XYZ file of C-alpha atoms in Angstrom:
606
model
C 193.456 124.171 136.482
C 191.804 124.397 132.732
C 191.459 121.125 130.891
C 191.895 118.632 133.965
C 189.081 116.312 135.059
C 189.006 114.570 138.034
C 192.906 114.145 140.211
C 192.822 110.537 141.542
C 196.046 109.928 143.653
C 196.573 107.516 146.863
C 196.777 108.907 150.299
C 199.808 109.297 152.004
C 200.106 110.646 155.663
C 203.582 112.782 156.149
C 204.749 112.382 159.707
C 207.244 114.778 159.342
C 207.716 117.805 157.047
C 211.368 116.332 155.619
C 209.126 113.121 154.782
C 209.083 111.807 150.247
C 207.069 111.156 147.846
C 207.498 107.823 145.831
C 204.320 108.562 142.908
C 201.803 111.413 142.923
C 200.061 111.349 145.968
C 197.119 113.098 148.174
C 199.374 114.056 150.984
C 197.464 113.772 154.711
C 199.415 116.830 156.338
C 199.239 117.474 160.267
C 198.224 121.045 160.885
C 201.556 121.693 162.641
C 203.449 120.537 159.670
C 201.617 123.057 157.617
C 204.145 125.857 157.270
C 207.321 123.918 156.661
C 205.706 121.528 154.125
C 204.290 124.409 151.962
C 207.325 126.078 152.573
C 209.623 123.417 151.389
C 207.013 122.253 148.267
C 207.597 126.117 146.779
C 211.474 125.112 147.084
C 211.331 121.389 145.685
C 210.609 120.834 142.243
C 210.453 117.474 142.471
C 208.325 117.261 145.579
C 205.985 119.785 144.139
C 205.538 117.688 140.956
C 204.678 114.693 142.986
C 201.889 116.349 145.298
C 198.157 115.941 143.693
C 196.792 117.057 146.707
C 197.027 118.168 150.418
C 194.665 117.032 153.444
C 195.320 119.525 156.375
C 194.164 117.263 159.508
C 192.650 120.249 162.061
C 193.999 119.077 165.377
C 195.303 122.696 166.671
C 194.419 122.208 169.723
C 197.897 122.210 171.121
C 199.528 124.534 168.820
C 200.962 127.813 170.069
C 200.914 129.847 166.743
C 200.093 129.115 163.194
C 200.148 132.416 161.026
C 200.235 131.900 156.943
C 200.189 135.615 156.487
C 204.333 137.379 155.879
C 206.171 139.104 158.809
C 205.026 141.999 157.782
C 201.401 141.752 156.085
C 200.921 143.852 153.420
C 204.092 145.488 153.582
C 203.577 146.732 149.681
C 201.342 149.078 151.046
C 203.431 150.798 153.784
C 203.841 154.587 154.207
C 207.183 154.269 155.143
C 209.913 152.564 153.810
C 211.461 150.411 157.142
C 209.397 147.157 155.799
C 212.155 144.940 157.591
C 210.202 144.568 160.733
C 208.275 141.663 161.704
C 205.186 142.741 163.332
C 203.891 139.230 162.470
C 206.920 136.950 163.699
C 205.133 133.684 163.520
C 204.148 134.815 159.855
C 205.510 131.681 157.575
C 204.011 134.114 154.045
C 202.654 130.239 152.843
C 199.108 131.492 151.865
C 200.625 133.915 148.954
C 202.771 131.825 146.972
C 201.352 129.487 144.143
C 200.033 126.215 144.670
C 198.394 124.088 141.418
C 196.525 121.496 143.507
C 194.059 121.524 146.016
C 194.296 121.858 149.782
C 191.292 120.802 151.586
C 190.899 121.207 155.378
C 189.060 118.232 157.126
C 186.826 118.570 159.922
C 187.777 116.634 163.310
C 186.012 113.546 162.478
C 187.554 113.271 158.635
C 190.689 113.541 160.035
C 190.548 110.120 162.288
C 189.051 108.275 159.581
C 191.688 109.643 156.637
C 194.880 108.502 159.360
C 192.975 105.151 159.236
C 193.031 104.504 155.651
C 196.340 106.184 155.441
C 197.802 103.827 157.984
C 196.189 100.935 156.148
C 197.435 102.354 152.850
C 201.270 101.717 154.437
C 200.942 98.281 155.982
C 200.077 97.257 152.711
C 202.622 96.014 151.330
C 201.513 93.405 149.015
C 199.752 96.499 146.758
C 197.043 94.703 146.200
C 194.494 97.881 147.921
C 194.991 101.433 147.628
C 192.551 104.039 149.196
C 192.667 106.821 147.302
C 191.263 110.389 147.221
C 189.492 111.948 143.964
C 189.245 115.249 143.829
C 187.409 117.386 141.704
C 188.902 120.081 140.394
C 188.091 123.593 141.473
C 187.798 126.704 139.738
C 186.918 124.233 136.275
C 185.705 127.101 134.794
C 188.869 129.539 134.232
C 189.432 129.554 130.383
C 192.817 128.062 129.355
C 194.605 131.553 128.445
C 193.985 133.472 131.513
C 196.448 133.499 134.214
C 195.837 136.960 135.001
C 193.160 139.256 136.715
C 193.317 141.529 133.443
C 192.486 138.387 131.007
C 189.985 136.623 132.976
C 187.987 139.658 133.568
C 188.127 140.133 129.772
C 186.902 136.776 128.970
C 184.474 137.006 131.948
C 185.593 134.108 133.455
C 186.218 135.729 137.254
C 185.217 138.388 139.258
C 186.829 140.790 141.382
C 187.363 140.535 144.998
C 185.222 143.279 147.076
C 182.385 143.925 148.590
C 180.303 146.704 150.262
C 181.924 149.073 153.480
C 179.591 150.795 155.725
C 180.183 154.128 157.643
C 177.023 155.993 159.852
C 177.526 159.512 161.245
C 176.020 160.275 164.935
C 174.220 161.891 165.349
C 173.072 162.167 161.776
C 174.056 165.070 159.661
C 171.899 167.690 158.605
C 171.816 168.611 155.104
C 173.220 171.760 156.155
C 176.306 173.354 153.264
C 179.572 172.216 153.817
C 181.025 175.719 155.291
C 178.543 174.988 158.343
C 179.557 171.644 158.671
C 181.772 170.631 161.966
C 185.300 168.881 161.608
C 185.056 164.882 162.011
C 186.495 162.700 164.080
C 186.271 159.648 161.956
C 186.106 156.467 163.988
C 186.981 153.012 161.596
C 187.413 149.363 161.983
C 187.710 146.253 159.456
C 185.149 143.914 158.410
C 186.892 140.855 156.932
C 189.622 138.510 157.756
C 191.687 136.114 155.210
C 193.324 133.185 156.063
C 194.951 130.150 153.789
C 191.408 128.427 153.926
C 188.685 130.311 152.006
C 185.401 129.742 153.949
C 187.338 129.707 157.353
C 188.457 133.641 157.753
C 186.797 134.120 161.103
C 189.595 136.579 162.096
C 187.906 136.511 165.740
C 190.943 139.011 166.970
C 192.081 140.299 163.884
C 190.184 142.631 163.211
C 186.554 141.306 164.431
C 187.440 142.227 167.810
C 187.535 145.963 166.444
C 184.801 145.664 165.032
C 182.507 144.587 167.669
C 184.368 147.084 170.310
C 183.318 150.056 167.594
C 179.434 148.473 167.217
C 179.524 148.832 171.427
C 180.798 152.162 171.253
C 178.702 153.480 168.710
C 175.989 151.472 171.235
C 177.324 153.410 174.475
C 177.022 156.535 172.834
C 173.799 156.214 171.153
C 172.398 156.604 174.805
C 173.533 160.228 175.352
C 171.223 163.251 173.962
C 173.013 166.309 173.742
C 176.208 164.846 171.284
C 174.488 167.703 168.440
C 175.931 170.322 170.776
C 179.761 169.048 170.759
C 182.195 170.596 168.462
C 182.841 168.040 166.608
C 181.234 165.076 164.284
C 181.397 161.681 164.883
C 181.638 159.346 161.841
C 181.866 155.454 162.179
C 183.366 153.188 159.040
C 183.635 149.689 158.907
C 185.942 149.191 156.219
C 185.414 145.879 153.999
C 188.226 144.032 151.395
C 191.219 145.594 154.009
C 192.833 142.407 154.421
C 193.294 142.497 150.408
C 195.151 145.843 149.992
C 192.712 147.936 151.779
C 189.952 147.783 149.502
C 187.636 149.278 151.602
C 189.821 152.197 152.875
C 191.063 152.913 149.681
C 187.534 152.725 147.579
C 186.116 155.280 150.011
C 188.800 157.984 150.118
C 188.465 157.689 146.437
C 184.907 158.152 146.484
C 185.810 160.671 148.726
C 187.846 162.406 146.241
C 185.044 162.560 143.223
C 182.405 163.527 146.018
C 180.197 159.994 145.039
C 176.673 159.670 146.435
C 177.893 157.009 148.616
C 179.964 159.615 150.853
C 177.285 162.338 150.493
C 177.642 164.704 153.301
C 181.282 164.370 154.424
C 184.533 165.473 152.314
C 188.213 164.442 152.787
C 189.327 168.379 154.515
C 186.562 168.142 157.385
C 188.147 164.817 158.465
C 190.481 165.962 161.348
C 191.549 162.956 163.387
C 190.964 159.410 162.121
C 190.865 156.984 165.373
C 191.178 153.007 164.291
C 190.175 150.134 166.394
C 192.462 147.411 165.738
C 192.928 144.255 167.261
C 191.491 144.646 171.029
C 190.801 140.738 171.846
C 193.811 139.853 173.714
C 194.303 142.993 175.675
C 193.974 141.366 178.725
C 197.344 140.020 180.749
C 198.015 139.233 184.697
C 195.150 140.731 185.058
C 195.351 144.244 183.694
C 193.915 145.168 180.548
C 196.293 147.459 178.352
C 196.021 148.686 175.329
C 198.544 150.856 173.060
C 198.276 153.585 170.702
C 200.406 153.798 167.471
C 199.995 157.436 166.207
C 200.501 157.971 162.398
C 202.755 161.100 163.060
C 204.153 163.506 166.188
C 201.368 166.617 164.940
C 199.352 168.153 167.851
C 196.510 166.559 166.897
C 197.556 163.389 167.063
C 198.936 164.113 170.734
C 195.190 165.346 171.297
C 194.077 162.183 170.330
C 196.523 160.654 172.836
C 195.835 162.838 175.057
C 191.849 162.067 174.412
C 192.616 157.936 175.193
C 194.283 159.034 178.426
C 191.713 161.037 179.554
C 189.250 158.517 178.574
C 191.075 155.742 180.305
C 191.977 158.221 183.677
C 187.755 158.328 183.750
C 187.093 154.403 183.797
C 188.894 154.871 187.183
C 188.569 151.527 189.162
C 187.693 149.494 185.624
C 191.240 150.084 185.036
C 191.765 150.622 181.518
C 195.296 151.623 180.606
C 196.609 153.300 177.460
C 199.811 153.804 176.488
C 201.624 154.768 173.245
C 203.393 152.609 171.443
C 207.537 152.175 171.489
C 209.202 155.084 169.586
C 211.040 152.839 168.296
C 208.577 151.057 165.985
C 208.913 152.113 162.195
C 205.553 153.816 162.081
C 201.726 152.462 162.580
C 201.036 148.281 162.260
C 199.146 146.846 159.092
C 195.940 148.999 159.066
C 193.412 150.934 157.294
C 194.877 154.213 158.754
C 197.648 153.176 156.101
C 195.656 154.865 153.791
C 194.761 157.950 155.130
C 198.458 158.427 155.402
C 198.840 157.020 151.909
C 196.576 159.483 150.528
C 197.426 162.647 152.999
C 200.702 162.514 154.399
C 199.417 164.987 157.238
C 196.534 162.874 158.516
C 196.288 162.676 162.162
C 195.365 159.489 163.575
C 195.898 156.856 165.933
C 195.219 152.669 165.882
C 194.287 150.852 169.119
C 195.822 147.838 169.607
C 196.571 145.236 171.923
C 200.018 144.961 171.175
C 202.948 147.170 171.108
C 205.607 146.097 168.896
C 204.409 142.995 167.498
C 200.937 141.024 167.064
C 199.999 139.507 170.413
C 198.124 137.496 167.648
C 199.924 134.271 167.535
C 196.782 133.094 164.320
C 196.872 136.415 162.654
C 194.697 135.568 159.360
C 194.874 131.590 160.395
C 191.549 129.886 160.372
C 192.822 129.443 164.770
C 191.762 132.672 165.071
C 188.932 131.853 166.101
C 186.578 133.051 169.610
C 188.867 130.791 171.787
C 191.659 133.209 170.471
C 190.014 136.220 172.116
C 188.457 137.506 175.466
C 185.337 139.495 175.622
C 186.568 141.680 178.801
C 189.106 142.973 176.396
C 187.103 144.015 173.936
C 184.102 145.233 176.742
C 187.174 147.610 177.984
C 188.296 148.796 174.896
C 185.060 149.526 174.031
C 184.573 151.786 177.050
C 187.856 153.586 176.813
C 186.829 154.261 172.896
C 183.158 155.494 173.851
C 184.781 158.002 176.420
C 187.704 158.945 174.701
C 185.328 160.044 171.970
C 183.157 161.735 174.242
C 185.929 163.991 175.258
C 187.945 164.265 171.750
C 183.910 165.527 170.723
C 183.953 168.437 173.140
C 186.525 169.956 171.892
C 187.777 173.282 173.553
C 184.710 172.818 175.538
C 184.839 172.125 179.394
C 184.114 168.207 179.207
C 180.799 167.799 180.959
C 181.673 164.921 183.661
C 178.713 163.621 185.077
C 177.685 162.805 181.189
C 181.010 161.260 180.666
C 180.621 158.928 183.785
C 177.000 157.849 182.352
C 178.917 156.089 179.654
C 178.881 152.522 180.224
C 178.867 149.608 177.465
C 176.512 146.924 177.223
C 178.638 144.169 177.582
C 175.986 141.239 177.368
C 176.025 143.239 173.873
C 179.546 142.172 173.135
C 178.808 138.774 174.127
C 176.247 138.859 171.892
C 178.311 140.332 168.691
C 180.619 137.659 169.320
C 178.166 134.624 169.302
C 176.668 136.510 166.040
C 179.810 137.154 163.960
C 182.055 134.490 165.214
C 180.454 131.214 166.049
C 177.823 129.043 163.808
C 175.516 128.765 166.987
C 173.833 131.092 166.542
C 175.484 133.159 164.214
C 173.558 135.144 162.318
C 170.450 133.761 163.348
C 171.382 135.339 167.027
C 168.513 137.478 168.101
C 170.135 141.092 167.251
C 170.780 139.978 164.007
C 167.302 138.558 162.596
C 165.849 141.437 164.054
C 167.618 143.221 160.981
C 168.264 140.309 157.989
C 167.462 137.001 157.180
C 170.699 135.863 156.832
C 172.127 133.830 153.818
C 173.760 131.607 156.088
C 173.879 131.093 159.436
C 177.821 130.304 159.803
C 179.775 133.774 159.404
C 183.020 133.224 157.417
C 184.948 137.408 156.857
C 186.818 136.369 153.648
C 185.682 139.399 151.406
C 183.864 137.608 148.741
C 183.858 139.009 145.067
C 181.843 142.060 144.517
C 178.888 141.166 142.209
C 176.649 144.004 142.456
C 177.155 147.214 139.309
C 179.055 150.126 141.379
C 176.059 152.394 140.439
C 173.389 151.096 142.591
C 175.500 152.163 145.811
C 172.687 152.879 148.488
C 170.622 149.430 147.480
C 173.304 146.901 146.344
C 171.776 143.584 145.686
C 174.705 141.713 147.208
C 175.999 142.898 150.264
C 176.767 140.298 152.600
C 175.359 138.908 155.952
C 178.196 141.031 157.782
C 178.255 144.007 155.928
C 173.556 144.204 155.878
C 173.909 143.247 159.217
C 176.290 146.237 160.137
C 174.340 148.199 157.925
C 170.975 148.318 160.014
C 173.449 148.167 163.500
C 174.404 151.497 162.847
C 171.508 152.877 161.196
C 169.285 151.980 163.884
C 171.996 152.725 167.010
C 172.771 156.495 165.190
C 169.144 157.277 164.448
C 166.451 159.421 165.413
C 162.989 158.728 165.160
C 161.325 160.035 161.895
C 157.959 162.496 162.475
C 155.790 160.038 160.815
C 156.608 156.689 162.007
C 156.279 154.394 159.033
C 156.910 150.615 158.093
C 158.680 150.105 154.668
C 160.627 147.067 152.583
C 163.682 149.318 151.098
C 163.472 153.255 151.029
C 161.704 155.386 153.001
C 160.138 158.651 151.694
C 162.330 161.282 153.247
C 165.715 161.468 151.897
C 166.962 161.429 155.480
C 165.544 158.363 156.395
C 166.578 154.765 156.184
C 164.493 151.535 156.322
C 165.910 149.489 159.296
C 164.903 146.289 159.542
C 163.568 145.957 155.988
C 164.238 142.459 154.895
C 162.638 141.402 157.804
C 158.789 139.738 157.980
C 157.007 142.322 158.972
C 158.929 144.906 157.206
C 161.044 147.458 158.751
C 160.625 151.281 160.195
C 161.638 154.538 158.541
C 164.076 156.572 160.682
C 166.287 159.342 160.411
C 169.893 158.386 160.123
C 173.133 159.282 157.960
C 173.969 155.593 157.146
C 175.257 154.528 154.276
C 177.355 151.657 151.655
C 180.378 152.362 150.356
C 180.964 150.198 147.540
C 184.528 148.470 148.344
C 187.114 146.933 145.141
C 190.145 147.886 143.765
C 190.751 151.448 142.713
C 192.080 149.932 139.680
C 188.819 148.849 138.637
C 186.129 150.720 136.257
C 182.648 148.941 135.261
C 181.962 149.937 131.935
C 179.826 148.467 128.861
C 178.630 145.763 131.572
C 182.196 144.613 132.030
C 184.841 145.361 134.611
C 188.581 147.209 133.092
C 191.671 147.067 134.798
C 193.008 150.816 134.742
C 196.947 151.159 134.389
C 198.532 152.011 137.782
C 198.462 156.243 138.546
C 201.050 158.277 140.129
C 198.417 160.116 142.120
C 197.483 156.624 143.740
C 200.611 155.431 145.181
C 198.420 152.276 146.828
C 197.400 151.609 143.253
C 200.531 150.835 141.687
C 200.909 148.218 145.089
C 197.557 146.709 144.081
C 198.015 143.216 141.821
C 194.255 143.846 141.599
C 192.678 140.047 142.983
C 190.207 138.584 141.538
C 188.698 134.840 141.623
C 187.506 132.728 139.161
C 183.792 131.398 138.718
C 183.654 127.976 140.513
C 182.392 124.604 139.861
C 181.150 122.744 142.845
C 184.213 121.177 144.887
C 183.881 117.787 145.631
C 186.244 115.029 147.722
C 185.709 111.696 147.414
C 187.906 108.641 149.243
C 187.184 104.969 148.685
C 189.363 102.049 147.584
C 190.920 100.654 144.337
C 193.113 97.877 143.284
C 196.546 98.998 142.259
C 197.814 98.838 138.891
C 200.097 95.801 139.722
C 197.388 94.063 141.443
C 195.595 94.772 137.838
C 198.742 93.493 135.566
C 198.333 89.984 138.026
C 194.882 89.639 137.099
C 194.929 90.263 133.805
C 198.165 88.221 133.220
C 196.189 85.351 134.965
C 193.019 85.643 132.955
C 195.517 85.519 129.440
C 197.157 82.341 131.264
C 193.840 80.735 132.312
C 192.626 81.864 128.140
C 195.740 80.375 127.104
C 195.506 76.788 128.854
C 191.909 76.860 128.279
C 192.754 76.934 124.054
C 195.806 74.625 124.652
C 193.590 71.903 126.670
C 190.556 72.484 123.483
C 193.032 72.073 120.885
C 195.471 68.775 122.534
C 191.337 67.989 123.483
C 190.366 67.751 119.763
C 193.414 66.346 118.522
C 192.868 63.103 121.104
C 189.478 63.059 120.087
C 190.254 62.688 116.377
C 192.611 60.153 116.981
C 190.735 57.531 118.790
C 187.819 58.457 116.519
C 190.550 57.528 113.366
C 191.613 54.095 115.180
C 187.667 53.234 115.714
């Protein structure tokens, strides 16, 4: 909030949800409590006016679902108009509405000291101690007039949210002219998470578990030697900013559209069939791992794309790997980036793999609980499989599928074991081996939130601040989709050739030029333009029907956030001593002046 200092406020521990508030207080919250409490704040005035702060203790352990996300996530940006069903039914929709005080979650050991001064904060009853909790105000530096992206990008006091997508073709394209070009099969996932806690959006199943079952697929395949020779083009995209209107999506079908350097080589009408790999961590039941597919429309390319999955699944034989598409009955495809294909080309063809049919098997969805315990690798190892396969034979096209090739497919799944200790745990994180053989990572701990996009859209192919995820990603797919150049060379940043990357580059050492179609796609709002050094919100178009659903987030420079508990007498305890220091003054100057008085009399009688 503008113009406040520092929120002081004593700490009071709500048992229950239906609990009240006597003063302005720090409220200690239990983690279960979480959705009913923010809930019933947004309803009650009063109660909201009497909450300085919120504590969220982090004992989830035991609990069965926590989801802040709506029903329906991102419903505004839906390609059809059945919004009504809950694909996200323990969605409470807490971590959209407005909140002006800080929530801070506590780590495990925070917690059991906070219910200790909060208990001790109720058994006193004489008021004589109060443990409070100071905190100091984030986000200090948003200017006093603007509560709005549009202002506070004006005034330069924010940024917007985004970041930098990342797409590889393999094998890489030759910089042959378009009319010789084959159709694609593009192959995306997402790269980011959200969740009500900013630095805690692991999003372990949704959508990481994607992710890493695309980086293993892309792995699998790299292995194979004749895929030049298949009909069609394979194209990999890991879309960042999706969980905030499909940024990433979005940014590159524009990009796309105006034929930008950062899409050089592919155009929106050779993208046939658009294949998404969703949510694939919990895939696993009884035994049997199932997957479903959610096709964006009944075309016949989408039933080859089913038909593709089937085929792929039919050849994991014994691994069994089932497929099947999802109920009929379901308005149309989940939350996803294949939203905007559709969005932008109401005849795309594609399908999303998910582990779930009609509704998230996700019980965290976009809750910092979505974490690795939330997923298994198996699942992910088999949908990883079934992708590289079902690519394999989508790839082939009218061609007779060559089967002892597609039997040599196999995923590495120590690899996905790997991925996940990399992207979803602080130990190692990005220091895991596979990773700082590409970056020197920022920081160790991953956190998916999207971040604000800092870098000026015109330096595309070498932005200054791409991300541990997205650099890491980056050189994953650069190196896995690559051949080796003729003239093996080490470099820092660019190679030579124009169709050769630098993999490995930040690296001591340096890194090695090879040939590979790899590239950044820069990801924020397509309501955005960078001009005169300064970002512009553009008024919403009629040609971008996601555009006019885009409030266009951005976040606001911070100061650094700070939490502070300790002790201090309360305000009656203060009136007592005060009131006794005026009465102790008061009989000291009656006792001098009845002192004096004696005095002079028996000085008078002497």
């Amino acid at each position: 909030d503008p113009g406040h200092g520092l929120v002081i406020a004593p700490i009071v521990r709500f048992k229950n949800s239906d609990d009240q508030l006597a003063q302005p207080s720090a409220v200690l919250l239990p983690l279960d409590q979480m959705p009913a409490f923010f809930l019933r704040v947004s309803n009650d005035p009063e109660l909201y006016h009497k909450v300085a702060g919120v504590l969220v203790e982090s004992n989830g352990d035991k609990l069965l679902e926590l989801s802040p996300d709506r029903k329906f996530p991102q419903e505004d940006f839906a390609p059809y108009s059945n919004v009504s069903h809950d694909w996200n039914p323990s969605g409470s929709g807490i971590m959209w509405n407005r909140y002006d005080f800080p929530v801070f979650l506590l780590s495990e050991e925070s917690t059991q000291t906070l219910r200790k001064i909060a208990d001790k904060n109720e058994k006193s009853s004489n008021g004589y101690q109060a443990n409070v909790a100071e905190f100091d105000l984030v986000m200090q530096t948003t200017k006093a007039e603007t509560n709005g992206s549009e202002s506070c990008l004006k005034e330069q006091s924010c940024l917007p949210l985004g970041g930098q997508s990342v797409w590889a073709s393999l094998p890489p394209m030759s910089n042959a002219s378009a009319e010789h070009q084959k159709p694609i099969i593009m192959v995306v996932a997402s790269q980011d998470s959200a969740s009500f806690f900013r630095d805690r959006s692991l999003g372990a199943d949704s959508p990481i578990s994607g992710l890493i079952a695309l980086l293993t697929a892309v792995d699998a395949l790299s292995h194979l030697h004749d895929l030049g020779k298949l009909k069609k083009q394979l194209v990999f995209a890991a879309f960042d900013g999706e969980a905030w209107g499909y940024l990433g999506s979005r940014k590159f079908l524009q990009e796309l559209d105006e034929g930008d350097d950062s899409v050089n080589g592919i155009n929106s009408s050779m993208i046939e069939q658009v294949l998404e790999i969703g949510s694939v961590g919990k895939g696993i039941s009884q035994g049997d791992t199932l997957f479903y597919a959610h096709a964006s429309r009944n075309s016949s390319i989408s039933k080859k794309i089913l038909d593709g999955l089937q085929s792929g699944s039919d050849s994991l034989g014994s691994d069994n790997v089932k497929v099947k598409p999802a109920a009929s009955s379901n308005p149309g495809v989940p939350p996803s980036s294949l939203m905007s294909f559709m969005r932008k080309n109401t005849s795309t063809s594609g399908v999303v793999l998910e582990d779930f049919d009609s509704q998230f098997s996700n019980r965290f969805y976009h809750s910092h609980l979505d974490s690795p315990a939330n997923i298994n690798s198996s699942s992910i190892a088999a949908a990883a499989a079934l992708v590289a396969r079902s690519l394999y034979i989508l790839a082939t096209g009218d061609m007779t599928v060559d089967l002892m090739t597609l039997n040599t497919i196999k995923v590495n799944v120590t690899l996905v074991e790997e991925l996940i200790g990399c992207l979803l745990t602080c130990d190692p994180g990005l220091s895991c081996g596979i990773a700082k053989s590409f970056i020197s990572p920022s920081n160790a701990c991953p956190s998916h939130y999207v971040g604000v996009f800092q870098d000026s859209p015109s330096s595309t192919q070498f932005p200054s601040y791409a991300d541990d995820t997205s650099r890491f990603i980056w050189n994953f797919l650069a190196d896995r989709t690559s051949t080796l150049a003729s003239n093996v060379s080490s470099c820092t940043v660019k190679c030579n050739n124009e169709s050769e990357v630098c993999v490995g580059g930040e690296v001591e050492g340096g890194g090695r030029c090879v040939v590979s179609t790899t590239r950044y796609v820069p990801a924020y709002s397509t309501r955005l333009k960078f001009e005169d050094n300064a970002w512009h919100v553009l008024p919403a178009n009629s040609s971008d029907p996601m555009g006019a659903a885009d409030p266009v987030w951005t976040e606001s420079y911070w100061n650094t956030i700070s939490l502070r508990v300790y002790a201090v007498q309360s305000t009656t305890s203060d009136r007592l001593i005060l009131l006794a220091g005026l009465a102790v003054t008061a009989a000291s100057y009656l006792g001098v002046v009845v002192g004096r008085a004696y005095i002079s009399k028996i000085t008078k009688r002497d």
